[in-house]
Amino acid sequence: MVSRIVIAAALFALPVSVAAQEVDVTDPEQDVIIVRGEGLPETPAAPAYSSVELDRETIVTTASGRLEDALSNIAGFQQFRRSDSRSANPSAQGATLRALGGNATSRALILLDGVPVADPFFGYIPFSAIAPERLESIRVTRGGGSGPFGAGALAGTIELASADAMTLGPLTASALANFRGDTELSSSVAPRIGDGYAVVHGRWDRGDGFFTTPEDQRAPASSRANFDSWSAGGRIVQRLGSDLELQGRILAFEDNRTLRFDGADSSSEGQDVSLRAVSRGPWQVDALAYAQWRNFTNVVISSTRFVRVLDQKDTPSTGLGGKLELRPPVGDDHTLRFGVDYRRNEGELFEDAFSAFTGSLRENRFAGGETTDLGLFVEHDWQLGALTLTGGLRADHYTIANGFYRARDADGATVRDDSFADQAGWETTWRAGALYDLDEAARLRGALYSGFRLPTLNELYRPFVVFPVVTQANAELEPERLEGWEVGFDLLPLDGVSLAATYFDNDVEGAIANVTLAENLRQRRNLDAISAQGLELAAAVDRGAFGLNATMVFTAAEVIGSGFAEPLDGNRPPQTPSFAASLTASYDFAEGALASATLRHVGEQFEDDRETDVLPAATTLDLYAQMPLVAQLALVGRVENLLDEAIVTRNSGGAIDLGTPRTVWLGLRWGY
C-alpha cells in the first residue's frame, strides 16, 4: 500500500510543480482564475434520458450521513439488501435501478469523477469509502445504453462529482456521536495552489452498532453490528495553459464490520489513483487513466453451532482502465462525441473451510480469473429548433480468461483442479432519444436503448455460504443484455415548481440470478429474462426558504423462465419492491439554520427466487436540523428512523435480520 501511495503522490506533485508559480492568488492585482475540476459539460440531449440530480445540500443533510442514504432519495434506487454500509456485508452492496433485481452485483454503473468505483472482483460499491461531504452533486440517469460512460450501465448510470475548493472552503470539520456511543469524524482542507487548488480529506466512523438479530432470536453468540471504517485521500486540480486542466485523485480506505455473531468479521480495503486531463478548447478532450487495488475478507459463522465454518481470508483484486473522449467543432447545432475506453479486472480468492462439528480444517480453496472490455463509442446530438435528436452506437470487445478453481483437503491432496475455457466476443449496443420543447414550461422526451454487462469474477468463480445456504459459482455464465424504451414529460407549471413522469419498459435477457436448485443449495445461472415495466414520478418545489422533493415508482417486474428456471416463471425478482417512494421537505431559516424531514416507503419484497420468504413493507421517517452557533460553527442533530420501524433486511426461513432502529445523533460542524 505504501508504494501505491508514493506513486499517487508523484502524480499530484507533477501538476503542482508545473503550475505553482503561474498565479499568486493572494495578489489583489492579479485575476484569480477559477478552475472547474470536472469533466466536459453535459450534451444538449442528455435530458432525453430519464435523470434526476441531487444537489449538495440534499447530499450532506441525510440522517445517517451516508452516501447510500442520499441516493435513496431517488425512488427506484436500491441495494441488494436494505441495510446500509454499517450493518451489511460489503459484498452484498451492489446498486441497481428500475427494479431489475440482482444478486448483490451492481447493475447500475457508478462513476466518481468519471472513474468506475465498483469492486473489480465482486462488483459491489464501497459506499463507506465515499463520504457525502466530499461531493458537489449526484446525477442519476435511469435506463440502459451506457454510450460514452463505459460498459456495465445496464440499469442506469450514477455520476458522483467531487466538490471543488470554492464549495468546500479552506477548512471543514465535523464530529458527531449517537446515544449508543457510535462516532463520525470528518475533515477536509482545500487550499489554493498555483493556478488551481488541492483538497485533502479524511473520515473515520466507528461504533458498536445495534443488534441486527431480533431479541427473540438472539443467542449468547449474537453480536451487535460493530463497524470501524476510515477513508483518506486527496485531489488536485491545476490549469495548464489557456484551455487545459489536469486533475489528479488518490483514495485509500479500510472498512471492518461484524455481523450477527461474534467472530463473523468482514473487511474491505482499497487504494485508488486516477489522472484526468480535460481540454475545453475548440477540440474538447477528456482523457482519463486510473488504477484500483482492493481486498476483501469474510468469516462465516454457523448459525446453529456458532463456530467458524468458512474463512475467506484473502481476495486481492486489481482494476485498471482509462477513457479518451473527443468532441470536434462541428457547429452550434451539433454535438459530436466519440472515443474509446478500456477496463481490466483481475482477482483471486483464498479461503479455508472448517468442520462445524470438530472445528478442524476441511479444505483450502483457490479461485480467480480476469476480464477485459475494450469499448468504442460515438454519439451525435442535433438541435433543430424546439426538437433535439440524439443517437449513439457502442461496440465492446470483451474477454473472460484464465479462470480456475482449486481445492485441497487438510492433508494437501488435490480435491479439485479446474481450469475453465476462455470466452471472448463482441457486443454492439445503441441508444437514441428525442426532446421536444412544447414551450418554456413543457417538454416531451423519449428514448430507446440497449446495454450489456459482463459477469463479475465473483459470479463466475467464487462460491459462498450464508449458513446454511450454499451458493455455487458458474464459470459458464454469459453476459447480460438489456433492451428498453421509455417516454416521459417535464413540466414547470409555476415558478419554482417542477413535475416529471416517465413510463419505461426494460428487458434483461440472460439475467444472472442465484437460482434455487435444492434445499439450501443455489447456483448462479442465466435466466431467460427479467422484464420490468413501470412509472416514475417526481416533483420538486423551491419557493424561497421552503423546498420539497418527491419521487415515487410503480413497477411490475417478473422473471421469464423455462427449463431449469420454469418454476420461477412469472415470479417477481428477489429483493424487488413493486412500489417505492421518497419525500423530503426542508426549510432554510435565517442565518444558515435549516431543518428537513424525509419520509420513505419501500414495498414488500421477496428474499428468494421461489417467493417463500417475505420482507415486509417498511416506512421510515428521518430528521435533520442545523443551527449556527458562532462564525462557521453549527450544532447538528440527526434522527434515523424516528418511528423505530422494524426494517427486515433478511429473511432466511424465518431467521431475521433487521435494519437501523431509531438512532439519534448530535454533533458540531465547521465550515459547511
XYZ file of C-alpha atoms in Angstrom, residues 42-55 59 71 74 97 109-111 136-142 149 156-161:
35
model
C -23.472 17.554 -20.419
C -24.564 17.451 -24.048
C -27.835 19.162 -25.131
C -29.724 15.876 -25.468
C -28.777 14.459 -22.059
C -32.287 15.209 -20.656
C -33.784 12.849 -23.252
C -32.914 10.056 -20.825
C -34.758 9.997 -17.500
C -32.466 11.671 -14.987
C -32.525 13.215 -11.518
C -29.866 15.413 -9.932
C -29.164 15.731 -6.207
C -27.583 18.992 -5.057
C -26.370 15.053 -0.135
C -29.174 8.021 -3.149
C -34.410 8.698 -5.628
C -32.249 0.879 -10.578
C -22.680 1.962 -13.346
C -21.401 4.288 -10.594
C -18.702 6.810 -11.521
C -20.814 18.548 -5.144
C -23.658 16.758 -6.922
C -25.039 13.383 -7.986
C -26.680 12.814 -11.347
C -28.700 9.614 -11.761
C -29.648 8.581 -15.302
C -32.071 5.688 -15.257
C -19.965 6.227 -19.966
C -28.517 3.252 -15.500
C -25.604 5.490 -14.551
C -24.905 7.287 -11.266
C -22.363 10.090 -11.674
C -20.747 11.419 -8.483
C -18.975 14.778 -8.821
